Coordinates of C-alpha atoms in Angstrom, one line a residue:
Chain U
M1 CA -59.5 -26.6 15.8
M2 CA -58.0 -29.2 17.8
F3 CA -59.5 -30.6 20.8
I4 CA -57.3 -32.6 23.1
N5 CA -58.9 -34.2 26.2
D6 CA -57.4 -33.4 29.4
K7 CA -56.2 -37.0 30.2
R8 CA -54.0 -36.7 27.3
K9 CA -52.9 -33.3 27.8
T10 CA -49.4 -34.2 28.3
P11 CA -46.6 -32.2 29.7
M12 CA -44.1 -30.5 27.5
I13 CA -41.9 -33.3 27.4
K14 CA -44.4 -35.2 25.3
T15 CA -43.0 -34.3 21.9
L16 CA -39.5 -35.0 23.1
I17 CA -39.3 -38.5 21.6
P18 CA -35.9 -38.7 20.1
Q19 CA -35.4 -40.5 16.9
T20 CA -33.5 -43.8 17.1
P21 CA -29.8 -42.6 16.5
E22 CA -28.1 -43.9 13.5
N23 CA -25.1 -46.1 14.2
E24 CA -22.3 -43.5 14.2
T25 CA -19.9 -41.5 16.3
L26 CA -20.5 -38.1 17.4
E27 CA -23.8 -37.3 18.8
R28 CA -25.6 -34.2 18.3
S29 CA -29.2 -33.0 19.1
V30 CA -31.2 -31.4 16.4
F31 CA -34.5 -29.5 16.4
F32 CA -36.8 -29.2 13.5
I33 CA -39.1 -26.4 14.4
S34 CA -42.0 -24.8 12.4
D35 CA -45.3 -22.8 12.7
G36 CA -46.6 -25.4 10.2
T37 CA -46.2 -29.1 9.8
A38 CA -42.3 -29.0 10.0
I39 CA -42.1 -31.4 7.0
T40 CA -40.0 -28.9 5.1
A41 CA -37.6 -28.2 8.0
E42 CA -37.3 -32.0 8.5
V43 CA -36.6 -32.8 4.9
L44 CA -34.1 -30.0 4.4
G45 CA -32.5 -30.4 7.7
H46 CA -32.0 -34.1 7.1
A47 CA -30.6 -33.4 3.5
V48 CA -28.0 -31.0 5.1
L49 CA -27.1 -33.3 8.2
S50 CA -26.8 -36.4 6.1
Q51 CA -23.7 -35.0 4.8
F52 CA -22.0 -35.1 8.2
P53 CA -20.7 -38.3 10.0
I54 CA -22.8 -37.6 13.2
T55 CA -25.5 -39.3 15.1
L56 CA -28.6 -37.3 15.4
I57 CA -30.9 -37.2 18.3
S58 CA -33.7 -35.4 16.7
Y59 CA -36.8 -33.6 17.8
T60 CA -39.6 -32.3 15.5
L61 CA -41.8 -29.6 16.9
P62 CA -44.6 -28.4 14.4
F63 CA -47.3 -25.8 14.9
V64 CA -45.0 -23.5 17.1
T65 CA -47.3 -20.4 16.6
S66 CA -47.7 -18.9 20.1
K67 CA -45.2 -17.0 22.4
T68 CA -46.0 -19.5 25.1
R69 CA -45.3 -22.6 22.9
A70 CA -42.0 -20.9 21.7
E71 CA -41.0 -20.3 25.3
E72 CA -41.6 -24.0 26.1
V73 CA -39.5 -24.9 23.0
R74 CA -36.8 -22.6 23.9
D75 CA -36.6 -24.1 27.4
Q76 CA -36.3 -27.6 25.9
I77 CA -33.3 -26.3 23.7
N78 CA -31.7 -24.7 26.6
A79 CA -32.2 -27.7 28.8
I80 CA -30.3 -30.0 26.5
Y81 CA -27.6 -27.3 26.3
Q82 CA -27.4 -27.2 30.1
Q83 CA -27.0 -31.1 30.1
T84 CA -24.6 -31.5 27.4
Q85 CA -22.9 -28.2 27.1
I86 CA -23.2 -28.7 23.3
R87 CA -25.4 -26.4 21.3
P88 CA -28.3 -28.2 19.8
L89 CA -28.7 -27.5 16.0
V90 CA -31.9 -25.8 15.3
F91 CA -33.6 -25.8 11.8
Y92 CA -36.6 -23.6 11.9
S93 CA -39.2 -21.9 9.7
I94 CA -41.4 -19.5 11.5
I95 CA -43.2 -16.4 10.0
S96 CA -44.0 -14.5 13.2
D97 CA -41.0 -12.2 14.2
E98 CA -42.1 -12.3 17.8
V99 CA -42.3 -16.1 18.0
K100 CA -39.1 -16.5 15.9
S101 CA -37.1 -14.3 18.2
I102 CA -37.8 -16.5 21.2
I103 CA -36.4 -19.3 19.4
T104 CA -33.4 -17.6 18.0
R105 CA -32.4 -16.2 21.5
S106 CA -32.2 -19.8 22.7
N107 CA -28.9 -21.6 23.3
G108 CA -29.3 -23.5 20.1
F109 CA -27.3 -22.9 16.8
C110 CA -30.3 -21.5 14.8
Q111 CA -30.8 -21.7 11.0
D112 CA -33.7 -20.2 9.2
I113 CA -34.2 -22.8 6.5
V114 CA -36.6 -20.7 4.3
Q115 CA -35.4 -17.0 4.9
T116 CA -31.7 -17.9 4.2
L117 CA -33.0 -18.3 0.4
V118 CA -35.7 -15.6 0.5
A119 CA -33.1 -12.7 0.8
P120 CA -31.2 -13.5 -2.6
I121 CA -34.6 -14.2 -4.4
Q122 CA -36.1 -11.0 -3.1
Q123 CA -32.9 -9.1 -4.5
E124 CA -33.2 -11.0 -7.9
I125 CA -36.8 -10.4 -8.4
G126 CA -37.2 -7.0 -6.9
L127 CA -40.3 -7.8 -5.0
E128 CA -41.0 -7.7 -1.3
P129 CA -41.8 -11.2 0.2
Q130 CA -45.4 -11.5 1.6
P131 CA -44.7 -14.3 4.0
E132 CA -48.4 -14.7 5.1
L133 CA -49.5 -15.7 1.5
H134 CA -50.1 -19.3 2.3
R135 CA -48.7 -22.2 4.3
T136 CA -46.5 -24.6 2.4
H137 CA -48.4 -27.8 3.2
G138 CA -51.6 -25.9 3.9
L139 CA -55.1 -25.6 2.4
S140 CA -56.6 -22.7 1.0
K141 CA -59.4 -21.5 -1.3
K142 CA -56.7 -21.0 -4.0
N143 CA -55.4 -24.6 -3.9
L144 CA -58.7 -26.4 -2.8
G145 CA -59.5 -27.7 -6.4
Q146 CA -55.9 -29.0 -6.7
Y147 CA -56.1 -30.6 -3.3
D148 CA -59.4 -32.4 -4.3
A149 CA -57.7 -33.6 -7.5
R150 CA -55.0 -35.0 -5.2
I151 CA -57.7 -36.8 -3.0
A152 CA -59.3 -38.1 -6.2
A153 CA -55.8 -39.6 -7.5
I154 CA -55.7 -41.3 -4.1
D155 CA -59.2 -42.7 -4.5
Y156 CA -58.5 -43.8 -8.1
T157 CA -55.2 -45.4 -7.1
L158 CA -56.8 -47.5 -4.3
A159 CA -59.7 -48.6 -6.6
H160 CA -57.1 -49.7 -9.2
D161 CA -54.6 -51.4 -6.8
D162 CA -53.4 -54.9 -7.6
G163 CA -55.6 -55.4 -10.6
I164 CA -58.8 -54.9 -8.5
S165 CA -60.5 -53.1 -11.3
L166 CA -59.5 -52.9 -14.9
R167 CA -62.4 -50.5 -15.7
N168 CA -61.6 -46.8 -16.4
L169 CA -58.1 -47.4 -17.3
D170 CA -58.4 -44.7 -19.8
Q171 CA -58.3 -42.4 -16.7
A172 CA -55.0 -43.8 -15.4
H173 CA -51.9 -41.7 -16.0
V174 CA -49.8 -44.7 -15.5
I175 CA -50.4 -48.5 -15.3
I176 CA -47.6 -50.3 -13.2
L177 CA -46.9 -54.0 -14.0
G178 CA -44.9 -56.6 -12.0
V179 CA -44.8 -59.6 -9.9
S180 CA -46.2 -59.9 -6.4
R181 CA -44.2 -57.8 -4.0
C182 CA -41.9 -55.8 -6.4
G183 CA -43.2 -52.4 -5.1
K184 CA -46.2 -51.7 -7.2
T185 CA -48.5 -50.7 -4.5
P186 CA -46.2 -48.2 -2.5
T187 CA -45.1 -46.7 -5.7
S188 CA -48.7 -46.2 -7.0
L189 CA -49.7 -44.6 -3.7
Y190 CA -46.7 -42.4 -3.6
L191 CA -47.5 -41.2 -7.2
A192 CA -50.9 -40.4 -6.1
M193 CA -50.0 -38.8 -2.7
Q194 CA -47.0 -36.8 -3.7
F195 CA -47.8 -35.9 -7.4
G196 CA -51.6 -36.3 -7.8
I197 CA -51.0 -39.1 -10.5
Q198 CA -53.7 -41.6 -11.0
A199 CA -51.8 -44.7 -10.9
A200 CA -53.2 -48.3 -11.5
N201 CA -51.3 -51.5 -10.9
Y202 CA -51.5 -54.9 -12.2
P203 CA -49.9 -58.1 -10.9
F204 CA -48.5 -61.0 -12.7
T205 CA -49.2 -64.1 -10.6
S206 CA -47.5 -67.5 -10.7
D207 CA -50.6 -68.7 -12.4
D208 CA -49.8 -66.5 -15.3
M209 CA -46.3 -67.8 -15.8
D210 CA -46.9 -70.9 -18.0
N211 CA -47.7 -68.7 -21.0
L212 CA -47.1 -65.0 -19.9
Q213 CA -49.0 -62.6 -22.1
L214 CA -50.0 -59.0 -21.8
P215 CA -53.7 -59.1 -20.8
P216 CA -55.9 -57.8 -23.7
A217 CA -57.5 -55.3 -21.3
L218 CA -54.1 -53.5 -21.0
K219 CA -53.1 -53.5 -24.8
P220 CA -55.0 -50.4 -25.6
F221 CA -52.9 -48.5 -23.0
Q222 CA -49.4 -49.6 -24.0
H223 CA -48.0 -46.0 -23.8
K224 CA -49.1 -45.9 -20.2
L225 CA -47.6 -49.1 -19.2
F226 CA -44.4 -49.3 -17.0
G227 CA -42.8 -52.3 -15.5
L228 CA -41.0 -52.9 -12.2
T229 CA -38.7 -55.6 -11.7
I230 CA -36.4 -56.7 -8.8
S231 CA -33.6 -59.1 -8.0
P232 CA -34.7 -62.5 -7.3
E233 CA -32.8 -62.6 -4.1
R234 CA -34.4 -59.5 -2.6
L235 CA -37.8 -60.6 -3.9
A236 CA -37.3 -63.9 -2.1
A237 CA -36.4 -62.2 1.1
I238 CA -39.4 -59.9 1.0
R239 CA -41.8 -62.8 0.2
E240 CA -40.3 -64.9 2.9
E241 CA -41.5 -62.3 5.5
R242 CA -45.0 -62.7 4.0
R243 CA -45.1 -66.6 3.6
E244 CA -42.2 -68.5 5.2
N245 CA -40.9 -71.5 3.4
S246 CA -43.5 -71.4 0.8
R247 CA -43.1 -72.1 -2.9
Y248 CA -44.1 -68.4 -3.4
A249 CA -41.1 -67.2 -1.5
S250 CA -38.5 -69.7 -3.1
L251 CA -35.6 -68.3 -4.8
R252 CA -36.3 -70.6 -7.6
Q253 CA -39.9 -69.4 -8.1
C254 CA -38.7 -65.8 -7.9
R255 CA -36.2 -66.4 -10.4
I256 CA -38.7 -67.9 -12.9
E257 CA -41.2 -65.1 -12.4
I258 CA -38.7 -62.3 -12.8
A259 CA -37.1 -63.8 -16.0
E260 CA -40.5 -64.3 -17.5
V261 CA -41.9 -60.8 -16.6
E262 CA -38.7 -59.1 -18.0
A263 CA -39.1 -61.1 -21.2
L264 CA -42.6 -59.9 -21.4
F265 CA -41.6 -56.2 -21.0
R266 CA -39.0 -56.5 -23.6
K267 CA -41.1 -58.3 -26.0
N268 CA -43.8 -55.7 -25.7
K269 CA -41.4 -52.7 -25.5
I270 CA -42.5 -51.6 -22.1
S271 CA -40.0 -49.3 -20.2
Y272 CA -39.1 -51.0 -16.9
L273 CA -37.0 -50.4 -13.9
N274 CA -35.1 -52.7 -11.5
T275 CA -36.4 -51.4 -8.0
T276 CA -33.7 -53.4 -5.9
N277 CA -31.7 -50.4 -4.9
Y278 CA -34.4 -47.7 -5.1
S279 CA -36.9 -46.1 -2.6
V280 CA -40.4 -45.3 -3.6
E281 CA -39.4 -41.7 -4.1
E282 CA -36.7 -42.6 -6.7
I283 CA -38.8 -45.2 -8.4
S284 CA -41.8 -42.6 -8.6
T285 CA -39.7 -39.8 -10.0
K286 CA -38.1 -42.2 -12.4
I287 CA -41.4 -43.3 -13.8
I288 CA -42.5 -39.7 -14.2
D289 CA -39.4 -38.8 -15.9
S290 CA -39.8 -41.8 -18.2
L291 CA -43.3 -41.4 -19.3
G292 CA -43.1 -37.6 -19.3
L293 CA -46.0 -37.3 -16.7
K294 CA -46.9 -34.1 -15.1
R295 CA -45.4 -33.5 -11.6
R296 CA -47.7 -31.5 -9.5
M297 CA -46.7 -30.0 -6.3
F298 CA -49.0 -30.1 -3.2
Chain M
M1 CA -31.0 -49.5 -14.2
M2 CA -33.4 -47.9 -16.3
F3 CA -34.6 -49.2 -19.6
I4 CA -36.3 -46.9 -21.8
N5 CA -37.5 -48.2 -25.2
D6 CA -36.4 -46.3 -28.3
K7 CA -40.0 -45.4 -29.3
R8 CA -40.2 -43.5 -26.1
K9 CA -36.8 -42.0 -26.0
T10 CA -38.2 -38.6 -26.1
P11 CA -36.1 -35.5 -27.0
M12 CA -34.7 -33.3 -24.2
I13 CA -37.9 -31.2 -24.3
K14 CA -39.9 -34.1 -22.7
T15 CA -39.3 -33.1 -19.1
L16 CA -40.2 -29.4 -20.0
I17 CA -43.9 -29.7 -18.9
P18 CA -44.6 -26.4 -17.2
Q19 CA -46.9 -26.6 -14.1
T20 CA -50.2 -24.8 -14.5
P21 CA -49.5 -21.1 -13.5
E22 CA -51.1 -19.9 -10.5
N23 CA -53.4 -17.0 -11.1
E24 CA -51.2 -14.0 -10.3
T25 CA -49.4 -11.3 -12.0
L26 CA -45.6 -11.5 -12.6
E27 CA -44.5 -14.6 -14.4
R28 CA -41.3 -16.2 -13.6
S29 CA -39.7 -19.5 -14.9
V30 CA -38.2 -21.7 -12.1
F31 CA -36.1 -25.0 -12.3
F32 CA -35.7 -27.6 -9.7
I33 CA -32.6 -29.5 -10.4
S34 CA -31.1 -32.4 -8.6
D35 CA -28.9 -35.4 -8.9
G36 CA -31.5 -37.3 -7.1
T37 CA -35.4 -37.2 -7.0
A38 CA -35.5 -33.4 -6.8
I39 CA -38.2 -33.6 -4.3
T40 CA -36.1 -31.6 -1.6
A41 CA -35.4 -29.0 -4.2
E42 CA -39.2 -28.7 -5.1
V43 CA -40.4 -28.7 -1.5
L44 CA -38.0 -25.9 -0.3
G45 CA -38.1 -24.0 -3.6
H46 CA -41.9 -23.7 -3.2
A47 CA -41.6 -22.9 0.4
V48 CA -39.4 -19.9 -0.6
L49 CA -41.2 -18.8 -3.6
S50 CA -44.7 -19.0 -2.1
Q51 CA -43.8 -15.9 -0.3
F52 CA -43.7 -13.9 -3.4
P53 CA -46.5 -12.6 -5.5
I54 CA -45.4 -14.2 -8.8
T55 CA -46.7 -16.8 -11.2
L56 CA -44.4 -19.7 -11.5
I57 CA -43.7 -21.6 -14.6
S58 CA -41.8 -24.6 -13.1
Y59 CA -39.6 -27.4 -14.5
T60 CA -38.3 -30.3 -12.3
L61 CA -35.4 -32.0 -13.5
P62 CA -34.3 -35.0 -11.4
F63 CA -31.3 -37.4 -11.9
V64 CA -29.0 -34.9 -13.5
T65 CA -25.9 -36.9 -12.9
S66 CA -23.7 -36.6 -16.0
K67 CA -22.0 -33.9 -17.8
T68 CA -24.1 -34.5 -20.9
R69 CA -27.4 -34.2 -19.1
A70 CA -26.3 -31.1 -17.3
E71 CA -25.4 -29.5 -20.6
E72 CA -28.9 -30.2 -21.9
V73 CA -30.4 -28.6 -18.8
R74 CA -28.0 -25.6 -19.0
D75 CA -29.2 -25.3 -22.6
Q76 CA -32.9 -25.4 -21.5
I77 CA -32.2 -22.6 -18.8
N78 CA -30.3 -20.5 -21.5
A79 CA -33.0 -20.9 -24.0
I80 CA -35.7 -19.4 -21.7
Y81 CA -33.4 -16.6 -20.9
Q82 CA -32.9 -16.0 -24.7
Q83 CA -36.7 -15.9 -25.2
T84 CA -37.7 -13.8 -22.1
Q85 CA -34.7 -11.9 -21.3
I86 CA -35.4 -12.7 -17.8
R87 CA -33.1 -15.0 -15.6
P88 CA -34.8 -18.2 -14.7
L89 CA -34.7 -19.0 -10.9
V90 CA -32.8 -22.2 -10.4
F91 CA -32.9 -24.2 -7.1
Y92 CA -30.4 -27.0 -7.4
S93 CA -28.8 -29.7 -5.3
I94 CA -25.9 -31.5 -6.9
I95 CA -23.0 -33.3 -5.4
S96 CA -20.5 -33.6 -8.3
D97 CA -18.7 -30.3 -8.8
E98 CA -18.2 -31.0 -12.5
V99 CA -21.9 -31.3 -13.1
K100 CA -22.7 -28.5 -10.6
S101 CA -20.5 -26.0 -12.4
I102 CA -22.2 -26.6 -15.8
I103 CA -25.6 -25.6 -14.2
T104 CA -24.1 -22.6 -12.3
R105 CA -22.5 -21.2 -15.3
S106 CA -26.0 -21.1 -17.1
N107 CA -27.9 -17.7 -17.3
G108 CA -30.2 -18.8 -14.5
F109 CA -30.2 -17.2 -10.9
C110 CA -28.7 -20.3 -9.2
Q111 CA -29.3 -21.2 -5.6
D112 CA -27.7 -24.4 -3.9
I113 CA -30.4 -25.2 -1.5
V114 CA -28.5 -27.7 0.6
Q115 CA -25.0 -26.3 0.6
T116 CA -26.1 -22.9 1.7
L117 CA -26.8 -24.4 5.0
V118 CA -23.9 -26.9 4.9
A119 CA -21.2 -24.2 5.4
P120 CA -22.6 -22.7 8.6
I121 CA -23.2 -26.3 10.2
Q122 CA -19.8 -27.4 9.1
Q123 CA -18.3 -24.4 11.1
E124 CA -20.6 -25.1 14.1
I125 CA -19.7 -28.8 14.4
G126 CA -16.1 -28.6 13.2
L127 CA -16.4 -31.6 10.8
E128 CA -15.8 -32.0 7.1
P129 CA -19.0 -32.7 5.0
Q130 CA -18.9 -36.0 3.3
P131 CA -21.5 -35.4 0.7
E132 CA -21.5 -38.8 -0.8
L133 CA -22.6 -40.3 2.4
H134 CA -26.2 -41.1 1.2
R135 CA -28.9 -40.0 -0.9
T136 CA -31.6 -38.0 0.8
H137 CA -34.5 -40.1 -0.6
G138 CA -32.2 -43.1 -1.4
L139 CA -32.0 -46.6 -0.3
S140 CA -28.9 -48.0 1.3
K141 CA -27.7 -50.9 3.4
K142 CA -27.8 -48.6 6.3
N143 CA -31.5 -47.7 6.1
L144 CA -32.9 -50.8 4.4
G145 CA -34.3 -52.1 7.7
Q146 CA -36.1 -48.8 8.3
Y147 CA -37.3 -48.8 4.6
D148 CA -38.8 -52.2 5.2
A149 CA -40.6 -51.1 8.2
R150 CA -42.0 -48.1 6.1
I151 CA -43.3 -50.6 3.5
A152 CA -44.8 -52.8 6.2
A153 CA -46.6 -49.7 7.7
I154 CA -48.1 -49.1 4.1
D155 CA -49.2 -52.8 4.0
Y156 CA -50.7 -52.7 7.5
T157 CA -52.5 -49.5 6.8
L158 CA -54.1 -50.8 3.6
A159 CA -55.1 -54.0 5.4
H160 CA -56.8 -52.1 8.0
D161 CA -58.4 -49.3 5.9
D162 CA -62.1 -48.4 6.2
G163 CA -62.8 -51.1 9.0
I164 CA -61.8 -54.0 6.5
S165 CA -60.1 -55.9 9.4
L166 CA -60.4 -55.2 13.2
R167 CA -57.7 -58.0 13.7
N168 CA -54.2 -57.0 14.9
L169 CA -55.3 -53.7 16.2
D170 CA -52.7 -54.1 19.0
Q171 CA -50.2 -53.3 16.1
A172 CA -51.9 -50.2 15.2
H173 CA -50.0 -47.0 16.3
V174 CA -53.2 -45.0 15.8
I175 CA -56.9 -45.8 14.9
I176 CA -58.7 -43.0 13.0
L177 CA -62.3 -42.8 13.3
G178 CA -65.0 -40.7 11.4
V179 CA -67.9 -40.7 8.9
S180 CA -67.5 -41.6 5.3
R181 CA -65.4 -39.0 3.3
C182 CA -64.0 -37.0 6.2
G183 CA -60.3 -37.7 5.2
K184 CA -59.6 -41.1 7.1
T185 CA -57.9 -43.0 4.2
P186 CA -55.7 -40.3 2.8
T187 CA -54.5 -39.4 6.3
S188 CA -53.8 -43.0 7.2
L189 CA -51.8 -43.5 4.0
Y190 CA -49.8 -40.2 4.5
L191 CA -49.0 -41.3 8.3
A192 CA -47.7 -44.7 6.8
M193 CA -45.9 -43.4 3.8
Q194 CA -44.3 -40.3 5.2
F195 CA -43.7 -41.5 8.9
G196 CA -43.9 -45.2 9.0
I197 CA -46.9 -45.2 11.1
Q198 CA -49.2 -48.3 11.2
A199 CA -52.6 -46.4 10.9
A200 CA -55.9 -48.2 11.1
N201 CA -59.0 -46.5 10.2
Y202 CA -62.8 -47.2 11.0
P203 CA -65.8 -45.7 9.4
F204 CA -69.1 -44.8 11.1
T205 CA -72.0 -45.3 8.5
S206 CA -75.4 -44.1 8.3
D207 CA -76.7 -47.3 9.7
D208 CA -74.8 -46.7 13.0
M209 CA -76.4 -43.4 13.6
D210 CA -79.5 -44.4 15.4
N211 CA -77.6 -45.4 18.5
L212 CA -74.1 -44.6 17.8
Q213 CA -71.7 -46.4 20.0
L214 CA -68.1 -47.1 20.1
P215 CA -67.6 -50.6 18.7
P216 CA -66.7 -53.1 21.4
A217 CA -63.6 -54.1 19.2
L218 CA -62.1 -50.6 19.7
K219 CA -62.7 -50.1 23.4
P220 CA -59.4 -51.7 24.5
F221 CA -57.5 -49.4 22.3
Q222 CA -58.9 -46.1 23.5
H223 CA -55.4 -44.6 24.0
K224 CA -54.8 -44.9 20.2
L225 CA -58.1 -43.5 19.0
F226 CA -58.2 -40.3 17.2
G227 CA -61.5 -38.7 15.7
L228 CA -61.8 -36.7 12.4
T229 CA -64.6 -34.4 11.8
I230 CA -65.5 -31.8 9.0
S231 CA -67.9 -29.2 8.3
P232 CA -71.2 -30.6 7.2
E233 CA -71.2 -28.2 4.1
R234 CA -67.8 -29.4 2.9
L235 CA -68.7 -32.9 3.5
A236 CA -71.9 -32.7 1.6
A237 CA -69.9 -31.0 -1.3
I238 CA -67.5 -34.0 -1.3
R239 CA -70.1 -36.7 -1.1
E240 CA -72.1 -34.9 -3.8
E241 CA -69.1 -35.7 -6.2
R242 CA -69.4 -39.3 -5.4
R243 CA -73.2 -39.9 -5.3
E244 CA -75.1 -37.0 -6.9
N245 CA -78.5 -36.0 -5.3
S246 CA -78.3 -38.9 -2.7
R247 CA -79.6 -39.0 0.7
Y248 CA -75.8 -39.7 1.6
A249 CA -74.8 -36.5 0.2
S250 CA -77.5 -34.4 1.6
L251 CA -76.8 -31.5 3.9
R252 CA -79.3 -32.8 6.4
Q253 CA -77.7 -36.3 6.6
C254 CA -74.1 -34.8 6.8
R255 CA -75.3 -32.6 9.7
I256 CA -76.8 -35.6 11.6
E257 CA -73.8 -37.8 11.1
I258 CA -71.3 -35.1 12.2
A259 CA -73.4 -34.1 15.2
E260 CA -73.6 -37.8 16.2
V261 CA -69.9 -38.6 15.8
E262 CA -68.7 -35.4 17.5
A263 CA -71.0 -36.3 20.5
L264 CA -69.5 -39.8 20.6
F265 CA -66.0 -38.5 20.5
R266 CA -66.7 -36.2 23.5
K267 CA -68.6 -38.8 25.4
N268 CA -65.7 -41.1 25.0
K269 CA -63.1 -38.5 25.6
I270 CA -61.5 -39.1 22.1
S271 CA -59.3 -36.2 20.9
Y272 CA -60.5 -35.2 17.5
L273 CA -59.9 -32.6 14.8
N274 CA -62.0 -30.7 12.3
T275 CA -60.2 -31.4 9.1
T276 CA -62.2 -28.7 7.0
N277 CA -59.3 -26.4 6.5
Y278 CA -56.4 -28.8 6.8
S279 CA -54.2 -30.7 4.3
V280 CA -53.4 -34.4 4.9
E281 CA -49.9 -33.2 5.9
E282 CA -51.5 -31.0 8.6
I283 CA -54.0 -33.4 9.9
S284 CA -51.2 -36.1 10.0
T285 CA -48.6 -34.0 11.8
K286 CA -51.5 -32.9 14.3
I287 CA -52.3 -36.5 15.0
I288 CA -48.7 -37.3 15.8
D289 CA -48.5 -34.3 18.0
S290 CA -51.6 -35.2 19.8
L291 CA -50.9 -38.8 20.5
G292 CA -47.1 -38.3 20.9
L293 CA -46.3 -40.7 18.2
K294 CA -42.8 -41.3 16.8
R295 CA -42.1 -39.3 13.8
R296 CA -39.7 -41.2 11.5
M297 CA -37.9 -39.7 8.6
F298 CA -37.4 -41.5 5.3

């Protein structure tokens, strides 16, 4: 149930907030439309469109479940076509045939992101699809236990962020090590959120650098340790945002810390990754791959 | 760069950790294979397969970028086919034609999740795809600024979790309100991680219940407030996990808190959502939709 107070019951244009166009040539409007969160439509649509040298003006419209809402969306698509005389691209995922047909009869170039792959799979496995089985990013009795485990992983990860607690490390699936601002916290949270992994992380500070050693509390868990490192230049730039002109942010200090920590990783045979050119998604999946962790789906 | 110490250089079978099968009838092996994180392949593959009444034994194999690795993967697919005499389903996304062709010549039933949609889009927009443009979940000079904004959103959200700080609330994109354990923290983190939204959250505690009022510090930001509520039964079950047999977890206490907080939301005309049957993805996208927030893609 969703209660929207009247003051905020905004007109249909509300959701029409275009994303900042990327700095390229040809402009094209694109809609990501779904009867659910539209996250799948966005992720796949971006994967497809990122292959073309075009500037996207994108609109994401989730929870399109009623005829009325579908008609509003159709009118938005048609309005853009009227203005530009170029068909908007439409990536959609909608179960109801009635709602779907309103969208597909718009002036957009419509692509059903899921059904395109359902037909060949149906033929291969010889079973009828039952589209109402469950929502992709939804919650049901069937997956509630798994969902609770995911929330527990987030709780665990927050309670073991930045070395706050070294208790219950036996319950960690991974313990991430590294200097301040090398990406430990976002990576730990992504591991928990996306994959239900209980990720602790532990920072090495400038005070540790004189005689850098692996803390005794971590030694029993060496098989779960994973190091992050980063280029001193990028680290200095990130730290400069936080504490301008500090010793902490100086290139010299960053170089010392990174050299010390990498030496420690090598000495203790801890797998490590240079995060300079990687996103949290990439860092997280590389850690999973390296430690052979279970990759759950939610 | 990835350094794996020898001790842990596990054999090829390492990544073959099957997911827990769902409790259904027909079993089928499925591979999600990518030259990147394989997140897109997983998300879309699950959206497609969730429509069929089958039990999945799934293997996610990211970073398949070399011929050698592709040959290992092909051998894994073929080994399962040999054992079961049933073709594994293979959802893949790989740029290199050489690597791709090794996979597609396996005994799996192979579906290219991205290219299936690239061809029609190519025809519609009349441009050649340039597949190497950028990685879907990757980092490049082009998106580094946006990536930094995402990390800043995570930092902001952590610093404003659970009412820790009421400073800089003018920088919040949303302030989530609710009782303890109704979903504020996971939702805030998901908004930050997935959409780059700076999400503060504020808890109402049992001490507040006698004369529940909107804290003066929040009043200037009423347009950014969003309430979460939950069924007292589910709340009691969640709290029971945390503090068994406590007053905090009692159904009576949960009922009182929920009733008070919902009354406060209504009195102050704060939009709110009952989270009982929703995942963090659904709660987050509903909040974005309700407040008309910008939905960035990473």
